[in-house]
Structure formats: structure tokens, C-alpha cells
Amino acid sequence: IGGGITSNAAGSHTGYLGFGTAQAGSLVETMNLSSAGNMQIDGTLSVDGTGNSYVNGNLGVGKTSPGTRLDVSGDATIRAGAVTRLYMGGGGGDNFGIAFSSGYPNHGIFYQEGTPDIVALSPNGGGTSSPVLMADSNGNVGIGTISPTTRLSVTANGSYSIYAGSARVGNVADPVSITDAATKSYVDTS
């Protein structure tokens, strides 16, 4: 254990407290506490106990200058327990999600609380205002639309609203509009 005063100006004192271990015959500092309240640990940090632990400020994992509350450089893993969840937001009209890149904040998967609540997939940068795919809390899904009024609402982007190729579309209701799909039996009887 070592320490010292680095500055002793009138009314202002700065210093440090260092902890170290002997390695190869010399003392190697492994932890340093400065009078400014900064702590540096070289090695493994283990927090074990039954109380709460917190970081007031930004926490960097693999980063020396974190720019956000949690700033991770590299891969991150959340291990599965009985139930594994990642919670975000706090209610009250929140709009939050997972952006694919800080340079493209509207490219990702987003949740917007409202009437109805929506979850949006937006690889095109539309966020929740013009996603490629969205689902709402009423059970409706929209492709190319942000206001689905049925279980599946598709807005055309080209010649076809839904193109099935050589596959079949089953359980089609009787048409009510000239642009509605019809079954073979309906066409044969009309």
C-alpha cells in the first residue's frame, strides 16, 4: 500500500492511494484511488455480495472513454436463465428499441407505446414512422403500412400487393370489390 500528495496548494490538496502486489521482485500497482474520486484497477474486478452495486455515470466495457450509460466495445452475451429478458424504456409514450448502428439510429427494431402499441422492423431507416414491417397490440400486422386495419395489411410497392409465385393462397373470401381476389369455385360459378 502506498500513497502520496501530488499537489499541496493553499486550500487544495490532490493525491492518491495505491495498492499493489509483488511480482518478479518488484511492486506492481494494481489499484489506484485518486483524490478526485477516480479508481483504476488493473486486473479482474469482482463484485460479490447481497447489497446493491451501481455506477453513477457512464460505464465502459472494453472502452476507456464511454459515451453513453453503457458503452460496450465488442460482443456482449446475455446468458439464459429460467426467463431471459432485456428491459428498455419506462412507460408513458416511450419510443425505444435496438438500433443497428449509432450512425443510423432509425435502422433497427423499435417499440412505440401508444394506442395501439407497435413494434416495428425498420432496416430502411424509417424508424416507427415508416417501417418495412410492423405489428400492433390489436394483433394486426402491416407490410408497407403503419396503419394496418386487418390481421394482415399489405401496401403495394410495385405491380402486386401479394405475390405468391407458384404457391397457393387459401381461404379467400368472396370478393366485394373488382380488385379483390377470388377462389376458382367463385369464378367458375359467376
Short mmCIF file of N, CA and C in Angstrom, two decimals:
data_model
loop_
_atom_site.label_atom_id
_atom_site.label_comp_id
_atom_site.label_asym_id
_atom_site.label_seq_id
_atom_site.Cartn_x
_atom_site.Cartn_y
_atom_site.Cartn_z
N ILE A 1 0.87 -1.17 0.00
CA ILE A 1 0.00 0.00 0.00
C ILE A 1 0.90 1.22 0.00
N GLY A 2 0.62 2.15 -0.86
CA GLY A 2 1.39 3.37 -0.93
C GLY A 2 0.49 4.54 -1.20
N GLY A 3 0.96 5.72 -1.03
CA GLY A 3 0.16 6.91 -1.27
C GLY A 3 1.03 8.12 -1.28
N GLY A 4 0.43 9.23 -1.61
CA GLY A 4 1.20 10.45 -1.62
C GLY A 4 0.36 11.65 -1.98
N ILE A 5 0.90 12.81 -1.72
CA ILE A 5 0.27 14.07 -2.09
C ILE A 5 0.95 14.54 -3.36
N THR A 6 0.16 14.80 -4.40
CA THR A 6 0.74 15.25 -5.66
C THR A 6 0.71 16.76 -5.79
N SER A 7 -0.17 17.43 -5.05
CA SER A 7 -0.23 18.89 -5.06
C SER A 7 -0.71 19.35 -3.70
N ASN A 8 -0.08 20.40 -3.14
CA ASN A 8 -0.45 20.88 -1.83
C ASN A 8 -0.57 22.39 -1.86
N ALA A 9 -1.37 22.90 -2.80
CA ALA A 9 -1.59 24.34 -2.88
C ALA A 9 -2.53 24.77 -1.76
N ALA A 10 -2.50 26.02 -1.40
CA ALA A 10 -3.33 26.52 -0.31
C ALA A 10 -4.80 26.22 -0.58
N GLY A 11 -5.43 25.47 0.31
CA GLY A 11 -6.84 25.14 0.21
C GLY A 11 -7.16 24.05 -0.80
N SER A 12 -6.17 23.48 -1.45
CA SER A 12 -6.42 22.45 -2.45
C SER A 12 -5.33 21.38 -2.35
N HIS A 13 -5.75 20.18 -2.08
CA HIS A 13 -4.82 19.07 -1.95
C HIS A 13 -5.23 17.97 -2.92
N THR A 14 -4.30 17.44 -3.66
CA THR A 14 -4.57 16.28 -4.50
C THR A 14 -3.55 15.21 -4.18
N GLY A 15 -3.99 13.97 -4.33
CA GLY A 15 -3.09 12.87 -4.03
C GLY A 15 -3.66 11.57 -4.53
N TYR A 16 -3.08 10.49 -4.05
CA TYR A 16 -3.52 9.17 -4.50
C TYR A 16 -3.23 8.16 -3.40
N LEU A 17 -3.91 7.03 -3.53
CA LEU A 17 -3.67 5.88 -2.68
C LEU A 17 -3.57 4.69 -3.61
N GLY A 18 -2.45 3.97 -3.55
CA GLY A 18 -2.24 2.86 -4.45
C GLY A 18 -2.07 1.55 -3.69
N PHE A 19 -2.59 0.49 -4.30
CA PHE A 19 -2.45 -0.86 -3.77
C PHE A 19 -1.70 -1.68 -4.81
N GLY A 20 -0.80 -2.51 -4.37
CA GLY A 20 -0.03 -3.28 -5.33
C GLY A 20 0.36 -4.64 -4.80
N THR A 21 0.96 -5.43 -5.67
CA THR A 21 1.46 -6.76 -5.31
C THR A 21 2.89 -6.88 -5.80
N ALA A 22 3.60 -7.79 -5.17
CA ALA A 22 4.98 -8.04 -5.59
C ALA A 22 4.98 -9.04 -6.73
N GLN A 23 5.62 -8.66 -7.84
CA GLN A 23 5.76 -9.54 -8.99
C GLN A 23 7.20 -9.46 -9.47
N ALA A 24 7.85 -10.60 -9.55
CA ALA A 24 9.24 -10.69 -10.01
C ALA A 24 10.16 -9.76 -9.22
N GLY A 25 9.91 -9.69 -7.90
CA GLY A 25 10.79 -8.92 -7.03
C GLY A 25 10.52 -7.44 -6.97
N SER A 26 9.49 -6.94 -7.70
CA SER A 26 9.20 -5.51 -7.62
C SER A 26 7.71 -5.31 -7.36
N LEU A 27 7.37 -4.13 -6.84
CA LEU A 27 5.98 -3.81 -6.52
C LEU A 27 5.27 -3.33 -7.78
N VAL A 28 4.14 -3.96 -8.10
CA VAL A 28 3.34 -3.58 -9.26
C VAL A 28 1.99 -3.08 -8.76
N GLU A 29 1.66 -1.83 -9.11
CA GLU A 29 0.40 -1.25 -8.66
C GLU A 29 -0.76 -1.90 -9.40
N THR A 30 -1.77 -2.36 -8.66
CA THR A 30 -2.93 -2.99 -9.27
C THR A 30 -4.20 -2.17 -9.09
N MET A 31 -4.21 -1.22 -8.15
CA MET A 31 -5.37 -0.36 -7.96
C MET A 31 -4.89 1.00 -7.49
N ASN A 32 -5.51 2.05 -8.02
CA ASN A 32 -5.14 3.40 -7.66
C ASN A 32 -6.41 4.20 -7.40
N LEU A 33 -6.47 4.88 -6.27
CA LEU A 33 -7.58 5.78 -5.94
C LEU A 33 -7.03 7.19 -5.89
N SER A 34 -7.61 8.09 -6.69
CA SER A 34 -7.14 9.48 -6.67
C SER A 34 -8.03 10.32 -5.77
N SER A 35 -7.54 11.48 -5.37
CA SER A 35 -8.34 12.37 -4.53
C SER A 35 -9.53 12.94 -5.29
N ALA A 36 -9.52 12.84 -6.62
CA ALA A 36 -10.66 13.30 -7.44
C ALA A 36 -11.79 12.28 -7.45
N GLY A 37 -11.55 11.12 -6.81
CA GLY A 37 -12.57 10.08 -6.77
C GLY A 37 -12.46 9.08 -7.90
N ASN A 38 -11.40 9.11 -8.66
CA ASN A 38 -11.20 8.16 -9.75
C ASN A 38 -10.53 6.90 -9.24
N MET A 39 -10.96 5.76 -9.76
CA MET A 39 -10.36 4.49 -9.38
C MET A 39 -9.94 3.76 -10.64
N GLN A 40 -8.74 3.24 -10.65
CA GLN A 40 -8.25 2.44 -11.76
C GLN A 40 -7.83 1.10 -11.20
N ILE A 41 -8.32 0.02 -11.83
CA ILE A 41 -7.97 -1.33 -11.41
C ILE A 41 -7.36 -2.04 -12.61
N ASP A 42 -6.18 -2.59 -12.43
CA ASP A 42 -5.53 -3.39 -13.46
C ASP A 42 -5.65 -4.83 -13.04
N GLY A 43 -6.47 -5.59 -13.72
CA GLY A 43 -6.71 -6.97 -13.34
C GLY A 43 -8.20 -7.26 -13.37
N THR A 44 -8.63 -8.20 -12.56
CA THR A 44 -10.02 -8.63 -12.52
C THR A 44 -10.76 -7.91 -11.41
N LEU A 45 -11.95 -7.37 -11.73
CA LEU A 45 -12.82 -6.74 -10.75
C LEU A 45 -13.96 -7.70 -10.47
N SER A 46 -14.13 -8.05 -9.23
CA SER A 46 -15.22 -8.94 -8.84
C SER A 46 -16.04 -8.26 -7.76
N VAL A 47 -17.35 -8.12 -8.01
CA VAL A 47 -18.25 -7.53 -7.02
C VAL A 47 -19.14 -8.66 -6.55
N ASP A 48 -19.05 -8.98 -5.27
CA ASP A 48 -19.79 -10.12 -4.73
C ASP A 48 -20.45 -9.68 -3.43
N GLY A 49 -21.69 -9.96 -3.28
CA GLY A 49 -22.39 -9.61 -2.06
C GLY A 49 -23.88 -9.61 -2.27
N THR A 50 -24.59 -9.26 -1.23
CA THR A 50 -26.04 -9.27 -1.30
C THR A 50 -26.62 -7.87 -1.45
N GLY A 51 -25.79 -6.84 -1.34
CA GLY A 51 -26.27 -5.47 -1.48
C GLY A 51 -26.32 -5.03 -2.93
N ASN A 52 -26.78 -3.82 -3.15
CA ASN A 52 -26.85 -3.26 -4.49
C ASN A 52 -25.52 -2.60 -4.85
N SER A 53 -25.14 -2.70 -6.10
CA SER A 53 -23.96 -2.02 -6.63
C SER A 53 -24.42 -1.13 -7.77
N TYR A 54 -23.79 0.01 -7.93
CA TYR A 54 -24.19 0.89 -9.02
C TYR A 54 -23.01 1.71 -9.51
N VAL A 55 -23.17 2.22 -10.73
CA VAL A 55 -22.21 3.14 -11.32
C VAL A 55 -22.98 4.41 -11.61
N ASN A 56 -22.55 5.52 -11.04
CA ASN A 56 -23.20 6.80 -11.28
C ASN A 56 -22.39 7.52 -12.36
N GLY A 57 -22.85 7.42 -13.58
CA GLY A 57 -22.11 7.95 -14.72
C GLY A 57 -22.09 6.92 -15.82
N ASN A 58 -21.14 7.00 -16.72
CA ASN A 58 -21.05 6.07 -17.84
C ASN A 58 -20.14 4.92 -17.50
N LEU A 59 -20.48 3.74 -18.01
CA LEU A 59 -19.69 2.53 -17.78
C LEU A 59 -19.21 2.01 -19.13
N GLY A 60 -17.91 1.85 -19.25
CA GLY A 60 -17.34 1.32 -20.48
C GLY A 60 -16.85 -0.09 -20.27
N VAL A 61 -17.21 -0.98 -21.17
CA VAL A 61 -16.69 -2.35 -21.17
C VAL A 61 -15.87 -2.47 -22.44
N GLY A 62 -14.56 -2.56 -22.27
CA GLY A 62 -13.66 -2.56 -23.42
C GLY A 62 -13.45 -1.17 -23.99
N LYS A 63 -13.88 -0.14 -23.27
CA LYS A 63 -13.74 1.26 -23.71
C LYS A 63 -13.22 2.08 -22.56
N THR A 64 -12.28 2.94 -22.85
CA THR A 64 -11.73 3.80 -21.79
C THR A 64 -12.47 5.13 -21.68
N SER A 65 -13.23 5.51 -22.69
CA SER A 65 -13.99 6.76 -22.66
C SER A 65 -15.42 6.49 -23.11
N PRO A 66 -16.25 5.87 -22.25
CA PRO A 66 -17.62 5.56 -22.65
C PRO A 66 -18.43 6.83 -22.91
N GLY A 67 -19.22 6.80 -23.98
CA GLY A 67 -20.01 7.97 -24.36
C GLY A 67 -21.46 7.88 -23.94
N THR A 68 -21.91 6.72 -23.44
CA THR A 68 -23.28 6.54 -23.00
C THR A 68 -23.28 5.79 -21.68
N ARG A 69 -24.45 5.62 -21.07
CA ARG A 69 -24.55 4.96 -19.77
C ARG A 69 -23.88 3.59 -19.78
N LEU A 70 -24.07 2.81 -20.85
CA LEU A 70 -23.38 1.53 -21.04
C LEU A 70 -22.81 1.53 -22.45
N ASP A 71 -21.51 1.47 -22.55
CA ASP A 71 -20.83 1.53 -23.84
C ASP A 71 -19.93 0.30 -23.94
N VAL A 72 -20.34 -0.66 -24.79
CA VAL A 72 -19.62 -1.92 -24.92
C VAL A 72 -18.91 -1.95 -26.26
N SER A 73 -17.62 -2.25 -26.24
CA SER A 73 -16.86 -2.42 -27.46
C SER A 73 -16.60 -3.91 -27.63
N GLY A 74 -17.19 -4.51 -28.65
CA GLY A 74 -17.07 -5.94 -28.86
C GLY A 74 -18.40 -6.64 -28.62
N ASP A 75 -18.36 -7.94 -28.59
CA ASP A 75 -19.57 -8.74 -28.41
C ASP A 75 -20.04 -8.69 -26.97
N ALA A 76 -21.34 -8.86 -26.78
CA ALA A 76 -21.93 -8.96 -25.45
C ALA A 76 -22.84 -10.17 -25.43
N THR A 77 -22.89 -10.87 -24.31
CA THR A 77 -23.72 -12.06 -24.18
C THR A 77 -24.62 -11.91 -22.97
N ILE A 78 -25.88 -12.27 -23.14
CA ILE A 78 -26.82 -12.36 -22.04
C ILE A 78 -27.15 -13.83 -21.90
N ARG A 79 -26.75 -14.43 -20.80
CA ARG A 79 -26.95 -15.87 -20.59
C ARG A 79 -28.39 -16.15 -20.19
N ALA A 80 -28.91 -17.25 -20.70
CA ALA A 80 -30.29 -17.64 -20.42
C ALA A 80 -30.43 -18.22 -19.03
N GLY A 81 -31.45 -17.77 -18.35
CA GLY A 81 -31.86 -18.35 -17.08
C GLY A 81 -33.20 -18.99 -17.31
N ALA A 82 -34.02 -19.06 -16.29
CA ALA A 82 -35.37 -19.59 -16.46
C ALA A 82 -36.13 -18.71 -17.47
N VAL A 83 -35.97 -17.40 -17.34
CA VAL A 83 -36.53 -16.43 -18.28
C VAL A 83 -35.45 -15.38 -18.50
N THR A 84 -35.12 -15.11 -19.77
CA THR A 84 -34.10 -14.12 -20.07
C THR A 84 -34.74 -12.97 -20.83
N ARG A 85 -34.58 -11.76 -20.31
CA ARG A 85 -35.17 -10.59 -20.95
C ARG A 85 -34.20 -9.43 -20.89
N LEU A 86 -34.34 -8.53 -21.84
CA LEU A 86 -33.63 -7.27 -21.84
C LEU A 86 -34.70 -6.19 -21.78
N TYR A 87 -34.74 -5.45 -20.67
CA TYR A 87 -35.78 -4.44 -20.49
C TYR A 87 -35.28 -3.08 -20.93
N MET A 88 -36.16 -2.33 -21.63
CA MET A 88 -35.84 -0.98 -22.06
C MET A 88 -37.06 -0.11 -21.83
N GLY A 89 -36.84 1.18 -21.65
CA GLY A 89 -37.92 2.15 -21.54
C GLY A 89 -38.52 2.20 -20.16
N GLY A 90 -39.50 3.07 -20.02
CA GLY A 90 -40.10 3.25 -18.73
C GLY A 90 -41.58 3.54 -18.76
N GLY A 91 -42.21 3.43 -19.91
CA GLY A 91 -43.65 3.67 -19.99
C GLY A 91 -43.96 5.14 -20.26
N GLY A 92 -45.23 5.39 -20.51
CA GLY A 92 -45.68 6.76 -20.71
C GLY A 92 -45.36 7.32 -22.09
N GLY A 93 -45.65 6.59 -23.16
CA GLY A 93 -45.43 7.10 -24.51
C GLY A 93 -44.02 6.94 -25.01
N ASP A 94 -43.27 6.05 -24.39
CA ASP A 94 -41.88 5.85 -24.80
C ASP A 94 -41.78 5.30 -26.21
N ASN A 95 -40.70 5.65 -26.88
CA ASN A 95 -40.35 5.13 -28.19
C ASN A 95 -38.90 4.69 -28.07
N PHE A 96 -38.64 3.40 -28.07
CA PHE A 96 -37.28 2.92 -27.88
C PHE A 96 -37.09 1.63 -28.64
N GLY A 97 -35.86 1.18 -28.74
CA GLY A 97 -35.61 -0.05 -29.47
C GLY A 97 -34.13 -0.34 -29.57
N ILE A 98 -33.82 -1.17 -30.52
CA ILE A 98 -32.45 -1.58 -30.77
C ILE A 98 -32.07 -1.06 -32.15
N ALA A 99 -31.16 -0.08 -32.17
CA ALA A 99 -30.67 0.46 -33.44
C ALA A 99 -29.47 -0.37 -33.88
N PHE A 100 -29.36 -0.62 -35.16
CA PHE A 100 -28.28 -1.45 -35.68
C PHE A 100 -26.93 -0.73 -35.67
N SER A 101 -26.95 0.62 -35.62
CA SER A 101 -25.70 1.38 -35.64
C SER A 101 -25.97 2.77 -35.08
N SER A 102 -25.01 3.32 -34.32
CA SER A 102 -25.19 4.68 -33.81
C SER A 102 -25.20 5.69 -34.95
N GLY A 103 -24.58 5.35 -36.08
CA GLY A 103 -24.59 6.23 -37.24
C GLY A 103 -25.92 6.21 -37.97
N TYR A 104 -26.72 5.18 -37.74
CA TYR A 104 -28.03 5.03 -38.38
C TYR A 104 -29.05 4.71 -37.30
N PRO A 105 -29.45 5.69 -36.49
CA PRO A 105 -30.28 5.42 -35.32
C PRO A 105 -31.71 4.97 -35.64
N ASN A 106 -32.19 5.15 -36.87
CA ASN A 106 -33.54 4.72 -37.22
C ASN A 106 -33.57 3.39 -37.96
N HIS A 107 -32.43 2.71 -38.05
CA HIS A 107 -32.37 1.38 -38.65
C HIS A 107 -32.36 0.37 -37.51
N GLY A 108 -33.42 -0.41 -37.34
CA GLY A 108 -33.44 -1.37 -36.24
C GLY A 108 -34.81 -1.92 -35.95
N ILE A 109 -34.99 -2.34 -34.70
CA ILE A 109 -36.26 -2.87 -34.21
C ILE A 109 -36.71 -1.94 -33.10
N PHE A 110 -37.93 -1.41 -33.20
CA PHE A 110 -38.39 -0.38 -32.29
C PHE A 110 -39.75 -0.70 -31.69
N TYR A 111 -39.97 -0.16 -30.49
CA TYR A 111 -41.27 -0.25 -29.82
C TYR A 111 -41.75 1.17 -29.57
N GLN A 112 -43.02 1.40 -29.84
CA GLN A 112 -43.62 2.70 -29.55
C GLN A 112 -44.90 2.48 -28.78
N GLU A 113 -44.95 3.06 -27.58
CA GLU A 113 -46.15 2.94 -26.76
C GLU A 113 -47.18 3.93 -27.26
N GLY A 114 -48.42 3.49 -27.37
CA GLY A 114 -49.48 4.36 -27.85
C GLY A 114 -50.78 3.60 -27.89
N THR A 115 -51.71 4.07 -28.72
CA THR A 115 -52.99 3.40 -28.92
C THR A 115 -53.16 3.16 -30.39
N PRO A 116 -52.79 2.02 -30.89
CA PRO A 116 -52.24 0.86 -30.19
C PRO A 116 -50.71 0.95 -30.06
N ASP A 117 -50.14 0.10 -29.20
CA ASP A 117 -48.68 -0.05 -29.13
C ASP A 117 -48.21 -0.72 -30.42
N ILE A 118 -47.00 -0.39 -30.87
CA ILE A 118 -46.49 -1.03 -32.07
C ILE A 118 -45.05 -1.49 -31.88
N VAL A 119 -44.68 -2.54 -32.61
CA VAL A 119 -43.31 -3.00 -32.74
C VAL A 119 -43.00 -2.91 -34.23
N ALA A 120 -41.89 -2.25 -34.56
CA ALA A 120 -41.57 -2.00 -35.97
C ALA A 120 -40.20 -2.55 -36.32
N LEU A 121 -40.09 -3.16 -37.49
CA LEU A 121 -38.82 -3.60 -38.06
C LEU A 121 -38.48 -2.60 -39.16
N SER A 122 -37.34 -1.93 -39.00
CA SER A 122 -37.00 -0.86 -39.92
C SER A 122 -35.56 -0.94 -40.40
N PRO A 123 -35.24 -1.87 -41.33
CA PRO A 123 -33.89 -1.89 -41.89
C PRO A 123 -33.65 -0.76 -42.89
N ASN A 124 -34.71 -0.03 -43.25
CA ASN A 124 -34.63 1.04 -44.24
C ASN A 124 -34.41 2.42 -43.64
N GLY A 125 -34.37 2.54 -42.31
CA GLY A 125 -34.15 3.83 -41.67
C GLY A 125 -35.42 4.60 -41.38
N GLY A 126 -36.58 3.97 -41.52
CA GLY A 126 -37.84 4.66 -41.29
C GLY A 126 -38.27 4.73 -39.84
N GLY A 127 -37.55 4.03 -38.95
CA GLY A 127 -37.94 4.03 -37.54
C GLY A 127 -39.35 3.54 -37.37
N THR A 128 -40.12 4.17 -36.48
CA THR A 128 -41.52 3.78 -36.31
C THR A 128 -42.45 4.56 -37.23
N SER A 129 -41.92 5.56 -37.96
CA SER A 129 -42.79 6.35 -38.83
C SER A 129 -43.00 5.72 -40.21
N SER A 130 -42.05 4.94 -40.72
CA SER A 130 -42.25 4.23 -41.99
C SER A 130 -41.45 2.94 -42.01
N PRO A 131 -41.81 1.98 -41.16
CA PRO A 131 -41.09 0.71 -41.11
C PRO A 131 -41.44 -0.18 -42.29
N VAL A 132 -40.63 -1.19 -42.51
CA VAL A 132 -40.90 -2.19 -43.54
C VAL A 132 -42.01 -3.13 -43.05
N LEU A 133 -41.95 -3.50 -41.76
CA LEU A 133 -42.92 -4.42 -41.17
C LEU A 133 -43.26 -3.93 -39.78
N MET A 134 -44.54 -3.97 -39.41
CA MET A 134 -44.92 -3.60 -38.07
C MET A 134 -46.09 -4.44 -37.59
N ALA A 135 -46.15 -4.62 -36.27
CA ALA A 135 -47.26 -5.33 -35.64
C ALA A 135 -47.77 -4.45 -34.52
N ASP A 136 -49.10 -4.44 -34.32
CA ASP A 136 -49.65 -3.62 -33.24
C ASP A 136 -50.30 -4.48 -32.17
N SER A 137 -50.65 -3.82 -31.06
CA SER A 137 -51.20 -4.54 -29.92
C SER A 137 -52.62 -5.04 -30.15
N ASN A 138 -53.24 -4.66 -31.28
CA ASN A 138 -54.55 -5.21 -31.66
C ASN A 138 -54.42 -6.53 -32.40
N GLY A 139 -53.17 -6.95 -32.68
CA GLY A 139 -52.95 -8.19 -33.40
C GLY A 139 -52.86 -8.01 -34.90
N ASN A 140 -52.81 -6.77 -35.38
CA ASN A 140 -52.71 -6.50 -36.80
C ASN A 140 -51.25 -6.36 -37.22
N VAL A 141 -50.95 -6.81 -38.44
CA VAL A 141 -49.61 -6.74 -38.99
C VAL A 141 -49.67 -5.93 -40.29
N GLY A 142 -48.72 -5.03 -40.45
CA GLY A 142 -48.66 -4.22 -41.66
C GLY A 142 -47.34 -4.40 -42.37
N ILE A 143 -47.40 -4.56 -43.68
CA ILE A 143 -46.21 -4.58 -44.53
C ILE A 143 -46.37 -3.40 -45.48
N GLY A 144 -45.46 -2.44 -45.37
CA GLY A 144 -45.55 -1.25 -46.20
C GLY A 144 -46.59 -0.25 -45.73
N THR A 145 -47.17 -0.45 -44.55
CA THR A 145 -48.15 0.48 -43.99
C THR A 145 -47.93 0.58 -42.49
N ILE A 146 -48.21 1.77 -41.93
CA ILE A 146 -48.08 1.94 -40.48
C ILE A 146 -49.44 1.92 -39.80
N SER A 147 -50.50 1.71 -40.58
CA SER A 147 -51.86 1.68 -40.01
C SER A 147 -52.62 0.46 -40.49
N PRO A 148 -52.18 -0.75 -40.10
CA PRO A 148 -52.92 -1.93 -40.55
C PRO A 148 -54.29 -1.99 -39.88
N THR A 149 -55.32 -2.28 -40.67
CA THR A 149 -56.68 -2.34 -40.15
C THR A 149 -57.21 -3.77 -40.11
N THR A 150 -56.41 -4.71 -40.63
CA THR A 150 -56.80 -6.11 -40.64
C THR A 150 -55.63 -6.93 -40.10
N ARG A 151 -55.84 -8.23 -39.94
CA ARG A 151 -54.78 -9.09 -39.41
C ARG A 151 -53.51 -9.01 -40.26
N LEU A 152 -53.64 -8.80 -41.59
CA LEU A 152 -52.51 -8.57 -42.47
C LEU A 152 -52.90 -7.51 -43.49
N SER A 153 -52.24 -6.37 -43.40
CA SER A 153 -52.46 -5.29 -44.37
C SER A 153 -51.17 -5.10 -45.15
N VAL A 154 -51.27 -5.19 -46.47
CA VAL A 154 -50.10 -5.05 -47.33
C VAL A 154 -50.36 -3.91 -48.30
N THR A 155 -49.41 -2.97 -48.37
CA THR A 155 -49.49 -1.88 -49.33
C THR A 155 -48.55 -2.19 -50.48
N ALA A 156 -49.07 -2.05 -51.69
CA ALA A 156 -48.29 -2.42 -52.88
C ALA A 156 -47.05 -1.55 -53.03
N ASN A 157 -45.98 -2.19 -53.46
CA ASN A 157 -44.76 -1.49 -53.83
C ASN A 157 -44.32 -2.10 -55.16
N GLY A 158 -45.08 -1.81 -56.18
CA GLY A 158 -44.84 -2.41 -57.48
C GLY A 158 -46.14 -2.92 -58.05
N SER A 159 -46.10 -3.98 -58.84
CA SER A 159 -47.28 -4.49 -59.52
C SER A 159 -48.23 -5.27 -58.63
N TYR A 160 -47.71 -5.94 -57.60
CA TYR A 160 -48.53 -6.83 -56.81
C TYR A 160 -48.52 -6.41 -55.34
N SER A 161 -49.68 -6.55 -54.69
CA SER A 161 -49.73 -6.36 -53.26
C SER A 161 -49.19 -7.61 -52.57
N ILE A 162 -49.65 -8.76 -53.00
CA ILE A 162 -49.14 -10.04 -52.51
C ILE A 162 -48.85 -10.91 -53.72
N TYR A 163 -47.64 -11.40 -53.81
CA TYR A 163 -47.26 -12.27 -54.91
C TYR A 163 -46.89 -13.61 -54.32
N ALA A 164 -47.61 -14.65 -54.72
CA ALA A 164 -47.39 -15.97 -54.15
C ALA A 164 -46.57 -16.87 -55.08
N GLY A 165 -46.24 -16.40 -56.28
CA GLY A 165 -45.48 -17.24 -57.20
C GLY A 165 -46.29 -18.47 -57.56
N SER A 166 -45.69 -19.66 -57.45
CA SER A 166 -46.40 -20.90 -57.78
C SER A 166 -47.12 -21.47 -56.56
N ALA A 167 -47.01 -20.80 -55.39
CA ALA A 167 -47.72 -21.25 -54.19
C ALA A 167 -49.18 -20.82 -54.27
N ARG A 168 -50.00 -21.40 -53.41
CA ARG A 168 -51.42 -21.06 -53.39
C ARG A 168 -51.74 -20.16 -52.21
N VAL A 169 -52.73 -19.30 -52.41
CA VAL A 169 -53.29 -18.50 -51.33
C VAL A 169 -54.65 -19.11 -51.04
N GLY A 170 -54.83 -19.64 -49.82
CA GLY A 170 -56.07 -20.35 -49.49
C GLY A 170 -57.02 -19.52 -48.66
N ASN A 171 -58.24 -20.05 -48.53
CA ASN A 171 -59.29 -19.44 -47.71
C ASN A 171 -59.57 -17.99 -48.09
N VAL A 172 -59.75 -17.74 -49.38
CA VAL A 172 -60.05 -16.40 -49.86
C VAL A 172 -61.57 -16.20 -49.78
N ALA A 173 -61.98 -15.10 -49.19
CA ALA A 173 -63.42 -14.81 -49.06
C ALA A 173 -63.99 -14.38 -50.41
N ASP A 174 -65.32 -14.39 -50.51
CA ASP A 174 -65.96 -13.92 -51.73
C ASP A 174 -65.60 -12.45 -51.95
N PRO A 175 -65.32 -12.07 -53.18
CA PRO A 175 -64.89 -10.69 -53.44
C PRO A 175 -66.05 -9.72 -53.28
N VAL A 176 -65.73 -8.50 -52.83
CA VAL A 176 -66.73 -7.43 -52.74
C VAL A 176 -66.33 -6.24 -53.61
N SER A 177 -65.10 -6.26 -54.11
CA SER A 177 -64.60 -5.19 -54.96
C SER A 177 -63.98 -5.83 -56.20
N ILE A 178 -63.91 -5.09 -57.28
CA ILE A 178 -63.37 -5.59 -58.53
C ILE A 178 -61.88 -5.96 -58.40
N THR A 179 -61.18 -5.38 -57.42
CA THR A 179 -59.76 -5.67 -57.25
C THR A 179 -59.50 -6.79 -56.24
N ASP A 180 -60.57 -7.37 -55.62
CA ASP A 180 -60.41 -8.44 -54.63
C ASP A 180 -60.05 -9.76 -55.32
N ALA A 181 -59.33 -10.59 -54.58
CA ALA A 181 -59.03 -11.94 -55.07
C ALA A 181 -60.28 -12.80 -54.97
N ALA A 182 -60.34 -13.84 -55.80
CA ALA A 182 -61.49 -14.75 -55.78
C ALA A 182 -61.00 -16.18 -55.89
N THR A 183 -61.78 -17.10 -55.34
CA THR A 183 -61.44 -18.51 -55.45
C THR A 183 -61.84 -19.03 -56.83
N LYS A 184 -61.29 -20.17 -57.23
CA LYS A 184 -61.62 -20.78 -58.52
C LYS A 184 -63.10 -21.14 -58.58
N SER A 185 -63.63 -21.66 -57.47
CA SER A 185 -65.06 -22.05 -57.47
C SER A 185 -65.95 -20.82 -57.62
N TYR A 186 -65.59 -19.69 -57.06
CA TYR A 186 -66.38 -18.47 -57.20
C TYR A 186 -66.36 -18.01 -58.66
N VAL A 187 -65.18 -18.05 -59.29
CA VAL A 187 -65.06 -17.62 -60.69
C VAL A 187 -65.85 -18.58 -61.60
N ASP A 188 -65.76 -19.89 -61.31
CA ASP A 188 -66.47 -20.88 -62.16
C ASP A 188 -67.97 -20.72 -62.08
N THR A 189 -68.50 -20.26 -60.93
CA THR A 189 -69.95 -20.14 -60.78
C THR A 189 -70.46 -18.77 -61.17
N SER A 190 -69.60 -17.82 -61.43
CA SER A 190 -70.06 -16.46 -61.75
C SER A 190 -70.15 -16.23 -63.23
#
